[in-house]
mmCIF file of C-alpha atoms and ligand atoms in Angstrom:
data_model
loop_
_atom_site.group_PDB
_atom_site.id
_atom_site.type_symbol
_atom_site.label_atom_id
_atom_site.label_comp_id
_atom_site.label_asym_id
_atom_site.label_seq_id
_atom_site.Cartn_x
_atom_site.Cartn_y
_atom_site.Cartn_z
ATOM 1 C CA MET A 27 -25.635 -6.308 55.486
ATOM 2 C CA ILE A 28 -23.243 -3.538 56.588
ATOM 3 C CA ALA A 29 -19.977 -4.940 57.935
ATOM 4 C CA ILE A 30 -17.857 -3.096 60.480
ATOM 5 C CA LEU A 31 -14.181 -3.937 60.856
ATOM 6 C CA GLY A 32 -12.943 -2.704 64.249
ATOM 7 C CA ALA A 33 -15.117 -3.013 67.355
ATOM 8 C CA GLY A 34 -13.654 -0.045 69.282
ATOM 9 C CA SER A 35 -15.644 3.039 70.379
ATOM 10 C CA LEU A 36 -16.244 4.383 66.872
ATOM 11 C CA GLY A 37 -17.169 0.999 65.385
ATOM 12 C CA ARG A 38 -19.611 0.410 68.248
ATOM 13 C CA LEU A 39 -21.128 3.873 67.795
ATOM 14 C CA TRP A 40 -21.907 3.160 64.108
ATOM 15 C CA ALA A 41 -23.169 -0.319 64.939
ATOM 16 C CA ALA A 42 -25.541 1.074 67.561
ATOM 17 C CA LYS A 43 -26.791 3.921 65.371
ATOM 18 C CA LEU A 44 -27.299 2.098 62.041
ATOM 19 C CA PRO A 45 -30.652 0.322 61.599
ATOM 20 C CA ALA A 46 -30.921 -2.719 63.876
ATOM 21 C CA GLY A 47 -30.505 -6.056 62.141
ATOM 22 C CA GLN A 48 -28.473 -4.605 59.244
ATOM 23 C CA VAL A 49 -25.032 -4.564 60.850
ATOM 24 C CA ALA A 50 -22.420 -7.223 61.654
ATOM 25 C CA PHE A 51 -18.889 -6.946 62.985
ATOM 26 C CA VAL A 52 -16.104 -8.646 61.048
ATOM 27 C CA PRO A 53 -14.847 -11.394 63.364
ATOM 28 C CA ARG A 54 -11.238 -11.585 64.480
ATOM 29 C CA PRO A 55 -9.464 -14.914 63.966
ATOM 30 C CA GLU A 56 -10.762 -17.471 66.453
ATOM 31 C CA GLN A 57 -13.691 -15.237 67.411
ATOM 32 C CA SER A 58 -16.404 -17.052 69.362
ATOM 33 C CA ALA A 59 -19.794 -17.179 67.619
ATOM 34 C CA ALA A 60 -21.689 -15.408 70.437
ATOM 35 C CA PRO A 61 -22.829 -11.952 69.291
ATOM 36 C CA LEU A 62 -21.133 -8.865 70.662
ATOM 37 C CA ARG A 63 -23.269 -7.359 73.443
ATOM 38 C CA TYR A 64 -22.799 -3.935 75.001
ATOM 39 C CA ARG A 65 -24.713 -1.072 76.540
ATOM 40 C CA PHE A 66 -25.015 2.084 74.475
ATOM 41 C CA ARG A 67 -25.628 5.483 76.058
ATOM 42 C CA PRO A 68 -26.975 7.917 73.434
ATOM 43 C CA ILE A 69 -26.617 11.701 73.785
ATOM 44 C CA ASN A 70 -30.314 11.925 74.678
ATOM 45 C CA GLY A 71 -32.551 9.226 76.025
ATOM 46 C CA PRO A 72 -32.132 6.033 77.995
ATOM 47 C CA GLU A 73 -29.286 3.560 77.769
ATOM 48 C CA LEU A 74 -29.876 0.759 75.244
ATOM 49 C CA SER A 75 -28.780 -2.814 75.158
ATOM 50 C CA VAL A 76 -27.096 -3.592 71.812
ATOM 51 C CA GLN A 77 -26.435 -6.996 70.309
ATOM 52 C CA ILE A 78 -24.442 -7.234 67.058
ATOM 53 C CA PRO A 79 -23.722 -10.545 65.276
ATOM 54 C CA TRP A 80 -20.417 -11.450 63.644
ATOM 55 C CA LEU A 81 -20.269 -11.564 59.864
ATOM 56 C CA THR A 82 -20.340 -15.148 58.596
ATOM 57 C CA ASN A 83 -18.243 -16.510 55.715
ATOM 58 C CA THR A 84 -21.291 -16.794 53.483
ATOM 59 C CA GLU A 85 -22.490 -13.207 53.960
ATOM 60 C CA SER A 86 -21.477 -10.652 51.396
ATOM 61 C CA PRO A 87 -21.565 -7.120 52.841
ATOM 62 C CA SER A 88 -23.042 -4.257 50.827
ATOM 63 C CA LEU A 89 -20.790 -1.778 52.663
ATOM 64 C CA LEU A 90 -17.643 -2.149 54.770
ATOM 65 C CA ILE A 91 -16.899 0.425 57.489
ATOM 66 C CA VAL A 92 -13.295 0.247 58.702
ATOM 67 C CA THR A 93 -12.712 1.655 62.192
ATOM 68 C CA THR A 94 -9.435 -0.052 63.066
ATOM 69 C CA LYS A 95 -6.394 1.907 64.270
ATOM 70 C CA ALA A 96 -4.367 3.295 61.355
ATOM 71 C CA GLY A 97 -1.489 0.899 62.057
ATOM 72 C CA ASP A 98 -3.739 -2.188 62.091
ATOM 73 C CA THR A 99 -5.765 -1.426 58.988
ATOM 74 C CA LEU A 100 -3.761 -3.159 56.258
ATOM 75 C CA ALA A 101 -3.289 -6.381 58.208
ATOM 76 C CA ALA A 102 -6.995 -6.406 59.101
ATOM 77 C CA LEU A 103 -8.104 -5.828 55.485
ATOM 78 C CA GLN A 104 -5.721 -8.307 53.792
ATOM 79 C CA PRO A 105 -7.705 -11.483 54.591
ATOM 80 C CA LEU A 106 -11.070 -9.799 54.009
ATOM 81 C CA MET A 107 -10.619 -8.033 50.663
ATOM 82 C CA PRO A 108 -10.347 -11.170 48.485
ATOM 83 C CA ARG A 109 -13.880 -12.234 49.537
ATOM 84 C CA LEU A 110 -15.382 -8.762 49.251
ATOM 85 C CA PRO A 111 -17.333 -8.106 46.013
ATOM 86 C CA GLU A 112 -15.516 -5.536 43.847
ATOM 87 C CA THR A 113 -18.638 -3.369 44.062
ATOM 88 C CA THR A 114 -18.726 -3.116 47.882
ATOM 89 C CA PRO A 115 -17.670 0.338 49.106
ATOM 90 C CA VAL A 116 -14.967 0.371 51.784
ATOM 91 C CA VAL A 117 -15.074 3.445 54.039
ATOM 92 C CA LEU A 118 -11.858 4.141 55.945
ATOM 93 C CA PHE A 119 -12.183 6.044 59.239
ATOM 94 C CA GLN A 120 -8.507 6.089 60.249
ATOM 95 C CA ASN A 121 -6.783 9.003 61.945
ATOM 96 C CA GLY A 122 -3.866 10.749 60.315
ATOM 97 C CA LEU A 123 -2.745 10.076 56.775
ATOM 98 C CA GLY A 124 -0.810 7.386 54.982
ATOM 99 C CA SER A 125 -2.880 4.282 55.711
ATOM 100 C CA GLN A 126 -5.775 5.459 53.490
ATOM 101 C CA GLN A 127 -3.549 6.064 50.447
ATOM 102 C CA ARG A 128 -1.920 2.655 50.943
ATOM 103 C CA VAL A 129 -5.333 0.872 50.871
ATOM 104 C CA ALA A 130 -6.331 2.770 47.700
ATOM 105 C CA GLN A 131 -2.993 1.840 46.069
ATOM 106 C CA ILE A 132 -3.331 -1.854 46.898
ATOM 107 C CA TRP A 133 -7.005 -2.177 45.817
ATOM 108 C CA PRO A 134 -7.383 0.530 43.136
ATOM 109 C CA SER A 135 -10.321 -1.136 41.380
ATOM 110 C CA HIS A 136 -12.454 -1.262 44.560
ATOM 111 C CA PRO A 137 -14.687 1.626 45.671
ATOM 112 C CA ILE A 138 -12.373 2.943 48.413
ATOM 113 C CA LEU A 139 -13.556 6.000 50.351
ATOM 114 C CA ALA A 140 -12.144 7.850 53.347
ATOM 115 C CA ALA A 141 -14.094 9.515 56.135
ATOM 116 C CA THR A 142 -13.336 11.873 58.946
ATOM 117 C CA THR A 143 -15.659 12.421 61.858
ATOM 118 C CA THR A 144 -16.012 14.719 64.842
ATOM 119 C CA GLU A 145 -18.551 12.393 66.528
ATOM 120 C CA GLY A 146 -17.361 11.749 70.062
ATOM 121 C CA ALA A 147 -17.528 8.199 71.407
ATOM 122 C CA ASN A 148 -15.767 6.529 74.289
ATOM 123 C CA ARG A 149 -15.842 3.397 76.391
ATOM 124 C CA PRO A 150 -15.530 4.248 80.072
ATOM 125 C CA GLU A 151 -16.169 0.531 80.761
ATOM 126 C CA THR A 152 -15.470 -2.375 78.379
ATOM 127 C CA GLU A 153 -19.189 -3.144 78.086
ATOM 128 C CA LEU A 154 -20.397 0.462 77.791
ATOM 129 C CA THR A 155 -20.123 2.760 74.753
ATOM 130 C CA VAL A 156 -21.026 6.405 75.260
ATOM 131 C CA HIS A 157 -21.982 8.769 72.444
ATOM 132 C CA ALA A 158 -20.266 11.716 74.107
ATOM 133 C CA GLY A 159 -20.628 14.447 71.525
ATOM 134 C CA GLN A 160 -22.662 15.160 68.416
ATOM 135 C CA GLY A 161 -20.433 15.853 65.422
ATOM 136 C CA GLU A 162 -20.245 15.648 61.656
ATOM 137 C CA THR A 163 -18.882 13.033 59.301
ATOM 138 C CA TRP A 164 -17.385 13.813 55.895
ATOM 139 C CA VAL A 165 -16.891 11.138 53.264
ATOM 140 C CA GLY A 166 -14.963 11.354 49.995
ATOM 141 C CA ALA A 167 -13.668 9.001 47.331
ATOM 142 C CA LEU A 168 -10.093 7.779 47.030
ATOM 143 C CA THR A 169 -10.576 5.700 43.860
ATOM 144 C CA PRO A 170 -12.695 6.238 40.712
ATOM 145 C CA ALA A 171 -15.014 3.386 41.762
ATOM 146 C CA GLY A 172 -15.389 5.127 45.136
ATOM 147 C CA GLU A 173 -16.459 8.303 43.346
ATOM 148 C CA ALA A 174 -19.226 6.393 41.579
ATOM 149 C CA ARG A 175 -20.566 5.095 44.920
ATOM 150 C CA LEU A 176 -20.090 8.198 47.056
ATOM 151 C CA ARG A 177 -23.732 9.386 47.129
ATOM 152 C CA LYS A 178 -25.159 5.942 47.885
ATOM 153 C CA THR A 179 -22.566 5.362 50.616
ATOM 154 C CA VAL A 180 -23.365 8.692 52.268
ATOM 155 C CA SER A 181 -27.094 7.954 52.229
ATOM 156 C CA THR A 182 -26.530 4.496 53.741
ATOM 157 C CA LEU A 183 -24.374 5.963 56.534
ATOM 158 C CA ALA A 184 -26.956 8.721 57.107
ATOM 159 C CA GLU A 185 -29.549 6.047 57.985
ATOM 160 C CA SER A 186 -27.782 6.129 61.358
ATOM 161 C CA GLY A 187 -29.344 9.541 62.027
ATOM 162 C CA LEU A 188 -25.824 11.003 62.328
ATOM 163 C CA SER A 189 -24.902 13.977 60.168
ATOM 164 C CA VAL A 190 -23.044 12.579 57.144
ATOM 165 C CA ASN A 191 -21.911 14.652 54.148
ATOM 166 C CA ALA A 192 -20.122 13.990 50.877
ATOM 167 C CA THR A 193 -17.069 16.035 49.979
ATOM 168 C CA PRO A 194 -15.296 16.221 46.612
ATOM 169 C CA ASP A 195 -11.979 16.725 48.460
ATOM 170 C CA ILE A 196 -11.631 14.438 51.458
ATOM 171 C CA PHE A 197 -7.893 15.191 51.663
ATOM 172 C CA ASP A 198 -8.685 18.777 52.622
ATOM 173 C CA ARG A 199 -10.744 17.477 55.596
ATOM 174 C CA LEU A 200 -8.166 14.823 56.502
ATOM 175 C CA TRP A 201 -5.419 17.467 56.501
ATOM 176 C CA GLN A 202 -7.485 19.775 58.747
ATOM 177 C CA LYS A 203 -7.751 16.983 61.303
ATOM 178 C CA LEU A 204 -4.104 15.991 60.813
ATOM 179 C CA VAL A 205 -2.969 19.543 61.678
ATOM 180 C CA ILE A 206 -4.935 19.455 64.946
ATOM 181 C CA ASN A 207 -3.706 15.982 65.845
ATOM 182 C CA ALA A 208 -0.088 16.858 64.969
ATOM 183 C CA GLY A 209 -0.212 19.951 67.186
ATOM 184 C CA ILE A 210 -1.971 18.418 70.202
ATOM 185 C CA ASN A 211 -1.499 14.663 70.411
ATOM 186 C CA PRO A 212 2.304 14.265 70.653
ATOM 187 C CA PHE A 213 2.536 17.015 73.280
ATOM 188 C CA THR A 214 -0.186 15.406 75.430
ATOM 189 C CA ALA A 215 1.532 12.015 75.145
ATOM 190 C CA ILE A 216 5.023 13.326 75.929
ATOM 191 C CA LEU A 217 3.872 15.638 78.744
ATOM 192 C CA ASN A 218 1.269 13.109 79.941
ATOM 193 C CA CYS A 219 -1.431 15.739 80.459
ATOM 194 C CA PRO A 220 -4.934 16.646 79.229
ATOM 195 C CA ASN A 221 -5.188 18.667 75.993
ATOM 196 C CA GLY A 222 -5.575 22.116 77.598
ATOM 197 C CA GLU A 223 -2.554 21.754 79.866
ATOM 198 C CA ILE A 224 -0.038 21.601 77.016
ATOM 199 C CA LEU A 225 -0.597 25.306 76.252
ATOM 200 C CA ALA A 226 1.215 26.662 79.307
ATOM 201 C CA HIS A 227 4.044 24.131 79.127
ATOM 202 C CA PRO A 228 7.535 25.401 78.102
ATOM 203 C CA PHE A 229 8.119 22.318 75.882
ATOM 204 C CA TYR A 230 4.969 23.117 73.877
ATOM 205 C CA GLN A 231 5.789 26.839 73.759
ATOM 206 C CA GLN A 232 9.288 26.101 72.495
ATOM 207 C CA TRP A 233 8.200 23.866 69.621
ATOM 208 C CA ILE A 234 4.718 24.882 68.467
ATOM 209 C CA ASP A 235 5.792 27.742 66.156
ATOM 210 C CA PRO A 236 8.590 25.802 64.412
ATOM 211 C CA LEU A 237 6.162 22.851 64.103
ATOM 212 C CA CYS A 238 3.495 25.064 62.504
ATOM 213 C CA ARG A 239 6.070 26.519 60.091
ATOM 214 C CA GLU A 240 6.962 23.002 58.934
ATOM 215 C CA ILE A 241 3.297 22.074 58.462
ATOM 216 C CA SER A 242 2.551 25.313 56.617
ATOM 217 C CA LYS A 243 5.347 24.577 54.105
ATOM 218 C CA LEU A 244 4.157 20.981 53.705
ATOM 219 C CA LEU A 245 0.575 22.093 52.999
ATOM 220 C CA THR A 246 1.717 24.417 50.206
ATOM 221 C CA ALA A 247 4.247 21.985 48.743
ATOM 222 C CA SER A 248 1.733 19.139 48.636
ATOM 223 C CA GLY A 249 -0.925 21.196 46.855
ATOM 224 C CA GLN A 250 -3.298 21.665 49.813
ATOM 225 C CA SER A 251 -4.950 25.026 50.589
ATOM 226 C CA PRO A 252 -2.122 27.195 51.943
ATOM 227 C CA ARG A 253 -2.358 28.228 55.615
ATOM 228 C CA SER A 254 0.058 30.419 57.551
ATOM 229 C CA ALA A 255 1.897 29.088 60.604
ATOM 230 C CA THR A 256 -0.008 31.625 62.731
ATOM 231 C CA ALA A 257 -3.382 30.406 61.443
ATOM 232 C CA LEU A 258 -2.361 26.787 62.124
ATOM 233 C CA ARG A 259 -1.324 27.579 65.695
ATOM 234 C CA GLU A 260 -4.611 29.402 66.261
ATOM 235 C CA ALA A 261 -6.604 26.400 64.970
ATOM 236 C CA ILE A 262 -4.633 23.996 67.192
ATOM 237 C CA GLU A 263 -5.071 26.158 70.283
ATOM 238 C CA THR A 264 -8.804 26.682 69.679
ATOM 239 C CA VAL A 265 -9.295 22.900 69.753
ATOM 240 C CA ALA A 266 -6.925 22.436 72.716
ATOM 241 C CA CYS A 267 -9.019 24.993 74.679
ATOM 242 C CA LYS A 268 -12.368 23.492 73.625
ATOM 243 C CA THR A 269 -11.191 20.009 74.617
ATOM 244 C CA ALA A 270 -9.088 21.218 77.579
ATOM 245 C CA THR A 271 -10.025 18.428 79.972
ATOM 246 C CA ASN A 272 -9.924 15.603 77.379
ATOM 247 C CA THR A 273 -7.303 12.917 77.233
ATOM 248 C CA SER A 274 -6.169 12.764 73.597
ATOM 249 C CA SER A 275 -6.286 9.435 71.800
ATOM 250 C CA MET A 276 -2.463 9.343 71.754
ATOM 251 C CA ARG A 277 -2.141 9.921 75.490
ATOM 252 C CA ALA A 278 -4.860 7.294 76.054
ATOM 253 C CA ASP A 279 -2.919 4.803 73.889
ATOM 254 C CA ARG A 280 0.241 5.553 75.801
ATOM 255 C CA LEU A 281 -1.463 5.135 79.186
ATOM 256 C CA ALA A 282 -3.007 1.834 78.069
ATOM 257 C CA GLY A 283 0.365 0.584 76.760
ATOM 258 C CA ARG A 284 -0.964 0.429 73.163
ATOM 259 C CA LYS A 285 0.996 1.419 70.064
ATOM 260 C CA THR A 286 0.189 5.054 69.224
ATOM 261 C CA GLU A 287 -0.751 6.454 65.799
ATOM 262 C CA ILE A 288 2.280 8.798 65.723
ATOM 263 C CA ASP A 289 3.531 7.114 62.541
ATOM 264 C CA PHE A 290 0.411 8.362 60.702
ATOM 265 C CA ILE A 291 0.452 11.857 62.234
ATOM 266 C CA ASN A 292 3.831 13.562 62.807
ATOM 267 C CA GLY A 293 5.589 10.517 61.318
ATOM 268 C CA TYR A 294 3.590 10.966 58.111
ATOM 269 C CA LEU A 295 4.522 14.676 58.006
ATOM 270 C CA ALA A 296 8.201 13.836 58.533
ATOM 271 C CA ARG A 297 8.153 11.304 55.668
ATOM 272 C CA LEU A 298 6.325 13.755 53.402
ATOM 273 C CA GLY A 299 8.968 16.380 54.202
ATOM 274 C CA ALA A 300 11.723 13.956 53.225
ATOM 275 C CA GLU A 301 9.944 13.277 49.899
ATOM 276 C CA LEU A 302 9.361 16.972 49.162
ATOM 277 C CA GLY A 303 12.769 18.214 50.336
ATOM 278 C CA ILE A 304 11.309 20.174 53.281
ATOM 279 C CA ASP A 305 13.061 20.070 56.629
ATOM 280 C CA THR A 306 10.761 18.501 59.230
ATOM 281 C CA ALA A 307 13.129 18.304 62.209
ATOM 282 C CA VAL A 308 10.362 19.109 64.732
ATOM 283 C CA ASN A 309 7.998 16.446 63.366
ATOM 284 C CA ARG A 310 10.884 13.944 63.465
ATOM 285 C CA MET A 311 11.789 14.919 67.035
ATOM 286 C CA LEU A 312 8.158 14.563 68.238
ATOM 287 C CA THR A 313 7.802 11.229 66.422
ATOM 288 C CA ASP A 314 11.024 9.902 67.985
ATOM 289 C CA GLN A 315 10.047 11.052 71.458
ATOM 290 C CA VAL A 316 6.578 9.463 71.264
ATOM 291 C CA GLU A 317 8.040 6.235 69.861
ATOM 292 C CA GLN A 318 10.384 6.045 72.817
ATOM 293 C CA LEU A 319 7.414 6.195 75.207
ATOM 294 C CA ASN A 320 6.031 2.892 73.896
HETATM 295 O O1 PAF B 30 -7.015 12.556 68.821
HETATM 296 C C1 PAF B 30 -7.749 13.132 69.618
HETATM 297 O O2 PAF B 30 -7.833 12.804 70.791
HETATM 298 C C2 PAF B 30 -8.608 14.296 69.139
HETATM 299 O O3 PAF B 30 -8.602 14.292 67.741
HETATM 300 C C3 PAF B 30 -8.216 15.682 69.685
HETATM 301 C C4 PAF B 30 -8.764 16.743 68.792
HETATM 302 C C5 PAF B 30 -6.736 15.856 69.850
HETATM 303 C C6 PAF B 30 -8.957 15.933 70.990
HETATM 304 O O4 PAF B 30 -8.662 15.098 72.021
#
């Protein structure tokens, strides 16, 4: 049985795509026993009706997929990990950085892996999950036990029919996504606009270069592949143009009155700067401004 912790858009996408009958959601406290039912609209083909049971106390999952928000991950894993066999791989799909390292530090003997995905999924209605865009998923190990189970985990996830690949350096992939999120998400949340609209805004134009200079220094100082501030800005703007009409996850959180993931995006970069002795005034300013929106 594959267990999924986090029944948001991404969790529901994996549940709908993995072989029927092999998936269960991890129940929240006081969850009713009735299975989770929703409609699933694939990229091609007719809408499907999906029914996923909740994991019972006696079931021992062979894989745990974690699709909670970064800020909820530790609290959600704490009660579950003691009953999880030490051989069960745990695949973390959180945005940003910081939460993944924390999980690997707390449970170093477990096979802990991190994943990043460009699959697009959303829930325009509570009961409807839409697979909005075909993407790629990269998975890499965070602990030695995770390394030993990387291939098997990738092949299990690939049974979904989604494109899933193993990488020897998941941090490189996580950083690539972090750069994009750090350069788009806080601006969309503060300016309350779709991704593409930030580009012409004076607030974005004032801060994007100093922000990219901070990130460029952080990449080098933390041993990641070096990238110039100009290259970072180009990468951010390419994605902002490609996703011009999208509402970023941070703006969506803000609009829904949910806590944002700023602490794991620009907040993470600000903390890393403090550790490495690199000034991250722009990351701190963006973090503070987004925190004040909540
Ligand atoms: O967080 C998001 O919403 C997305 O990663 C991105 C790339 C900013 C597009 O909306």
